[in-house]
DNA sequence: GTCAATTTGTTTGTTTATGATCGATTTTGA
DNA sequence: TCAAAATCGATCATAAACAAACAAATTGAC
C-alpha cells in the first residue's frame, strides 16, 4: 500500500470519528506503531489533526475549533447529548432547517450526517465543517461577519440571507429563558439574528438545558410564545414546563439514557 | 506499445482508482520500473497525477471521497509552503484581502494569525476556522451554497457578497494556467467566483506551483494578464516565467528554504 | 543501406520507507 | 505517592524505490 494511501485512510477514519488511537490504526492499516506515529506526525504537520498521547484528534471535525465552546460543552454534556438526540428526531428527511450555532445545536448537527435530502442553512462555520462530508445533506451558509466571541456569522450579509429564505424548521440554542421576560441572550447581534430566524421559520424549535431557565440576559429576543417546540432535559423544574405549556409551547423532555458508562472507550480529556 | 498509448492507459486506470503503485503499472503495462517512472514524471508534469513514493495519486478523482486539494496537500508541501510564505509577505497590516479556498491559500492563512488590523474575506469555511482565534484579524465570509467537492461557498449569496465589496488584494489558488489560454479551473461555479473576485480586487495575486503550468482545465477564468502578481516555486520552467513577465505579470519565485533536514543536500537542477 | 534521434532497459549509487530496538516519558492503577 | 504498563522519540538496519548515467533497441530521415 502506498504511504499516501495509508494517510488518506487515516483522514477518512478521522472524518467519521473525532479521535483515533494509535493501536487501532496499527490494526486497521497493518503497519507497526512506528509507521503510524510517522504518519500522524506528518498529518499533524499538515494541520489535519493534533496528536495526543496514544492517538490523535481531528482538527477538521470542528469541536476543537472552538475552545470556549468545548469547555462549555463539558458541563451538562449528558443533558446536552440527550437534548440533541431528541431534537434530531424532530428533523425529517426532505426538510429545510436552520441550525443556529451553539454547543447543543452542534451536537445535533453531528447526528444529521447520515440523513438524506436534507437542506441545512446555518450561520455557524463549525456546523458547516461538521456537515461538509455528508453526501445527503445540502449545506448553505449565511455568511457575514465572524463574531470572535461566539463564533458564528452576523451582520448585514447574514441578515439579508435570512430575509430571503423560508424554512420548515429553525433550531436555536437558548442562553436565557424566563417565563415572563421571555428569551434573551448576551449579545445584541445574536439577538438580532435569532429574531430573523424566528421570522423565517414555520416551526421554531428551541433547545435549552435546565440551567437556562429562570435567567435573563442582556439582549431581548422575544416572548416564550414565539417558540413552537422547546426541548429540555429532565432536570428542569416542572413549574417552567407547566408555564411553557400554558403559553402554548410544546415541551419535549429528553431523558438522559444510560447514566453509568460501561467499558467506556472515551478519550481522556485531561490536560 | 506506443508511449502515448501507455500513458493513456495510466490515465484510464487512474480515472477508475485514486492511487496506483509503480509495480502494479509495471505488471499491467509490461515495461520496466524505469519506464513507468518516466511516464509518471511526464504525467505529473502534465498535472494529471502527483507522484508519491512507490506510485502515484490521481489529481482528477473528484468522484472520490475527499476533495483532491486536501489529499494533495502533503505532496509538494515544500513548494506550497514556500509559495505561501512568500505570498504572506505581500499582505500588509491594515489591508482588506480576499482569500480564496485552496490548499496553498489555506497554508497562507495559517501564517496570518499573528497579524494586526487585517480584514480577511473568504468563501472557504476552512479558512474561517483557521483564522477564528486570531484576535487581530477581522473575518468575513461570503456564505452561499457549500460545494461538496471543493469545499467552499458559491452560488447567489456568495456572488452578491462579492459584488458589494472592494478589496485591496485578492489571493487566488490557480489550478491550471497556460500562457495562451489563460487561467482555467475544473469547476464552473469556481470559475464564476474567481471572475468576480478578480473584478473586486485592486491587486490580484495568484498562487501556482510548477505543476500547474502549461495545463488547461474545463472552465475558463480569464487571461494571464488579469493577474497582477503570480507567486510560484523554483521548479517552474523559465519559459513560463518569461512569458508571464512579457504579459505584464509580476512573477515572484519562492525559494524552498531547506529547513531542519540533514546536511546532505544536493542541488539536482530539474531539466 | 547509414546515421542521428528517440525510446527503452540496465547498471550503479543514493534516497526513502519501514520495522526493530532501546531508553525516556507519560499514563494508569494501587 | 509509587510502580507497572503503555507510548513516545531517537537511532539503526534493511529492503524497496529512486535518479542518473549509460547501453541497447527502435525509429525515422536521407
CSV table of N, CA, C and O in Angstrom, one decimal, chain B residues 187-234:
chain,number,residue,atom,x,y,z
B,187,UNK,N,-14.1,23.6,-12.4
B,187,UNK,CA,-15.4,23.7,-11.9
B,187,UNK,C,-16.0,25.0,-12.4
B,187,UNK,O,-15.4,26.1,-12.2
B,188,UNK,N,-17.2,25.0,-12.9
B,188,UNK,CA,-17.8,26.2,-13.5
B,188,UNK,C,-18.2,27.2,-12.4
B,188,UNK,O,-17.9,28.4,-12.5
B,189,UNK,N,-18.7,26.7,-11.3
B,189,UNK,CA,-19.0,27.6,-10.2
B,189,UNK,C,-17.8,28.3,-9.7
B,189,UNK,O,-17.8,29.5,-9.3
B,190,UNK,N,-16.7,27.6,-9.6
B,190,UNK,CA,-15.5,28.1,-9.1
B,190,UNK,C,-14.9,29.2,-10.0
B,190,UNK,O,-14.5,30.3,-9.6
B,191,UNK,N,-15.1,29.0,-11.3
B,191,UNK,CA,-14.6,29.9,-12.3
B,191,UNK,C,-15.4,31.2,-12.2
B,191,UNK,O,-14.8,32.3,-12.2
B,192,UNK,N,-16.7,31.1,-12.0
B,192,UNK,CA,-17.6,32.3,-11.8
B,192,UNK,C,-17.1,33.1,-10.6
B,192,UNK,O,-17.0,34.3,-10.7
B,193,UNK,N,-16.9,32.4,-9.5
B,193,UNK,CA,-16.4,33.1,-8.3
B,193,UNK,C,-15.1,33.8,-8.5
B,193,UNK,O,-14.9,34.9,-8.1
B,194,UNK,N,-14.2,33.1,-9.1
B,194,UNK,CA,-12.9,33.6,-9.4
B,194,UNK,C,-12.9,34.9,-10.2
B,194,UNK,O,-12.2,35.9,-10.0
B,195,UNK,N,-13.8,34.9,-11.2
B,195,UNK,CA,-14.0,36.1,-12.0
B,195,UNK,C,-14.5,37.2,-11.2
B,195,UNK,O,-14.0,38.4,-11.3
B,196,UNK,N,-15.4,37.0,-10.3
B,196,UNK,CA,-15.9,38.1,-9.5
B,196,UNK,C,-14.9,38.6,-8.5
B,196,UNK,O,-14.8,39.8,-8.3
B,197,UNK,N,-14.1,37.7,-8.0
B,197,UNK,CA,-13.0,38.1,-7.1
B,197,UNK,C,-12.1,39.0,-7.8
B,197,UNK,O,-11.6,40.1,-7.4
B,198,UNK,N,-11.7,38.6,-9.1
B,198,UNK,CA,-10.8,39.3,-9.9
B,198,UNK,C,-11.3,40.8,-10.1
B,198,UNK,O,-10.6,41.7,-10.1
B,199,UNK,N,-12.6,40.9,-10.3
B,199,UNK,CA,-13.2,42.2,-10.6
B,199,UNK,C,-13.2,43.1,-9.3
B,199,UNK,O,-13.0,44.3,-9.4
B,200,UNK,N,-13.3,42.4,-8.1
B,200,UNK,CA,-13.5,43.2,-6.9
B,200,UNK,C,-12.2,43.7,-6.3
B,200,UNK,O,-12.2,44.6,-5.4
B,201,UNK,N,-11.1,43.2,-6.8
B,201,UNK,CA,-9.8,43.5,-6.1
B,201,UNK,C,-8.9,44.4,-6.9
B,201,UNK,O,-8.9,44.4,-8.1
B,202,UNK,N,-8.3,45.3,-6.2
B,202,UNK,CA,-7.3,46.2,-6.9
B,202,UNK,C,-6.1,45.5,-7.3
B,202,UNK,O,-5.6,45.7,-8.4
B,203,UNK,N,-5.6,44.6,-6.5
B,203,UNK,CA,-4.4,43.8,-6.8
B,203,UNK,C,-4.7,42.3,-6.8
B,203,UNK,O,-5.3,41.9,-5.8
B,204,UNK,N,-4.5,41.6,-7.8
B,204,UNK,CA,-4.8,40.2,-7.9
B,204,UNK,C,-3.5,39.4,-7.8
B,204,UNK,O,-2.6,39.5,-8.6
B,205,UNK,N,-3.5,38.5,-6.8
B,205,UNK,CA,-2.3,37.7,-6.6
B,205,UNK,C,-2.7,36.3,-6.8
B,205,UNK,O,-3.6,35.8,-6.1
B,206,UNK,N,-2.0,35.6,-7.7
B,206,UNK,CA,-2.3,34.2,-8.0
B,206,UNK,C,-1.2,33.3,-7.4
B,206,UNK,O,0.0,33.7,-7.5
B,207,UNK,N,-1.5,32.2,-6.9
B,207,UNK,CA,-0.5,31.2,-6.4
B,207,UNK,C,-0.6,30.0,-7.2
B,207,UNK,O,-1.7,29.4,-7.4
B,208,UNK,N,0.5,29.5,-7.8
B,208,UNK,CA,0.5,28.3,-8.6
B,208,UNK,C,1.9,27.7,-8.5
B,208,UNK,O,2.9,28.3,-8.8
B,209,UNK,N,1.9,26.4,-8.1
B,209,UNK,CA,3.1,25.7,-8.1
B,209,UNK,C,3.5,25.2,-9.5
B,209,UNK,O,2.6,25.3,-10.4
B,210,UNK,N,4.6,24.7,-9.7
B,210,UNK,CA,5.1,24.4,-11.1
B,210,UNK,C,4.3,23.4,-11.8
B,210,UNK,O,4.2,23.4,-13.0
B,211,UNK,N,3.6,22.6,-11.1
B,211,UNK,CA,2.8,21.5,-11.8
B,211,UNK,C,1.6,22.1,-12.5
B,211,UNK,O,0.9,21.4,-13.3
B,212,UNK,N,1.2,23.3,-12.2
B,212,UNK,CA,0.0,23.9,-12.8
B,212,UNK,C,0.3,24.5,-14.1
B,212,UNK,O,-0.7,24.9,-14.8
B,213,UNK,N,1.5,24.7,-14.5
B,213,UNK,CA,1.8,25.4,-15.7
B,213,UNK,C,1.7,24.6,-16.9
B,213,UNK,O,2.0,23.4,-16.9
B,214,UNK,N,1.2,25.2,-18.0
B,214,UNK,CA,1.1,24.5,-19.3
B,214,UNK,C,-0.1,23.6,-19.3
B,214,UNK,O,-0.3,22.8,-20.2
B,215,UNK,N,-1.0,23.7,-18.3
B,215,UNK,CA,-2.2,22.9,-18.3
B,215,UNK,C,-3.5,23.7,-18.5
B,215,UNK,O,-3.5,24.9,-18.3
B,216,UNK,N,-4.5,23.0,-19.0
B,216,UNK,CA,-5.7,23.7,-19.3
B,216,UNK,C,-6.8,22.9,-18.6
B,216,UNK,O,-6.7,21.7,-18.4
B,217,UNK,N,-7.9,23.6,-18.2
B,217,UNK,CA,-8.9,22.9,-17.5
B,217,UNK,C,-10.3,23.3,-18.1
B,217,UNK,O,-10.3,24.2,-18.9
B,218,UNK,N,-11.3,22.7,-17.6
B,218,UNK,CA,-12.6,22.9,-18.2
B,218,UNK,C,-13.1,24.3,-18.3
B,218,UNK,O,-13.4,24.8,-19.4
B,219,UNK,N,-13.2,25.0,-17.2
B,219,UNK,CA,-13.9,26.3,-17.1
B,219,UNK,C,-12.9,27.5,-17.2
B,219,UNK,O,-12.0,27.6,-16.4
B,220,UNK,N,-13.1,28.3,-18.1
B,220,UNK,CA,-12.2,29.5,-18.4
B,220,UNK,C,-12.4,30.5,-17.3
B,220,UNK,O,-13.5,30.9,-17.0
B,221,UNK,N,-11.3,31.1,-16.8
B,221,UNK,CA,-11.4,32.1,-15.8
B,221,UNK,C,-11.1,33.5,-16.4
B,221,UNK,O,-11.8,34.5,-16.3
B,222,UNK,N,-9.9,33.6,-17.1
B,222,UNK,CA,-9.5,34.8,-17.7
B,222,UNK,C,-8.1,34.7,-18.2
B,222,UNK,O,-7.4,33.7,-18.0
B,223,UNK,N,-7.6,35.8,-18.9
B,223,UNK,CA,-6.3,35.7,-19.4
B,223,UNK,C,-5.2,35.9,-18.4
B,223,UNK,O,-5.6,36.4,-17.3
B,224,UNK,N,-4.0,35.5,-18.6
B,224,UNK,CA,-3.0,35.7,-17.6
B,224,UNK,C,-2.7,37.1,-17.3
B,224,UNK,O,-2.3,37.5,-16.2
B,225,UNK,N,-3.0,38.0,-18.2
B,225,UNK,CA,-2.8,39.4,-18.0
B,225,UNK,C,-3.7,40.0,-16.8
B,225,UNK,O,-3.4,41.0,-16.3
B,226,UNK,N,-4.7,39.3,-16.5
B,226,UNK,CA,-5.6,39.7,-15.4
B,226,UNK,C,-4.9,39.5,-14.0
B,226,UNK,O,-5.3,40.1,-13.1
B,227,UNK,N,-3.8,38.8,-14.0
B,227,UNK,CA,-3.1,38.6,-12.8
B,227,UNK,C,-2.1,39.7,-12.6
B,227,UNK,O,-1.4,40.1,-13.6
B,228,UNK,N,-2.0,40.3,-11.4
B,228,UNK,CA,-1.0,41.3,-11.2
B,228,UNK,C,0.3,40.7,-10.7
B,228,UNK,O,1.3,41.1,-11.1
B,229,UNK,N,0.2,39.8,-9.7
B,229,UNK,CA,1.3,39.2,-9.2
B,229,UNK,C,1.1,37.7,-9.2
B,229,UNK,O,0.1,37.2,-8.7
B,230,UNK,N,2.1,36.9,-9.7
B,230,UNK,CA,2.0,35.5,-9.6
B,230,UNK,C,3.1,34.9,-8.7
B,230,UNK,O,4.3,35.3,-9.0
B,231,UNK,N,2.8,34.1,-7.8
B,231,UNK,CA,3.8,33.5,-6.9
B,231,UNK,C,3.9,32.0,-7.3
B,231,UNK,O,2.9,31.3,-7.3
B,232,UNK,N,5.1,31.6,-7.6
B,232,UNK,CA,5.3,30.2,-7.9
B,232,UNK,C,6.6,29.7,-7.2
B,232,UNK,O,7.3,30.4,-6.5
B,233,UNK,N,6.9,28.4,-7.5
B,233,UNK,CA,8.1,27.9,-6.8
B,233,UNK,C,9.3,27.8,-7.9
B,233,UNK,O,9.1,28.1,-9.1
B,234,UNK,N,10.4,27.4,-7.4
B,234,UNK,CA,11.6,27.5,-8.2
B,234,UNK,C,11.6,26.4,-9.3
B,234,UNK,O,12.5,26.3,-10.1
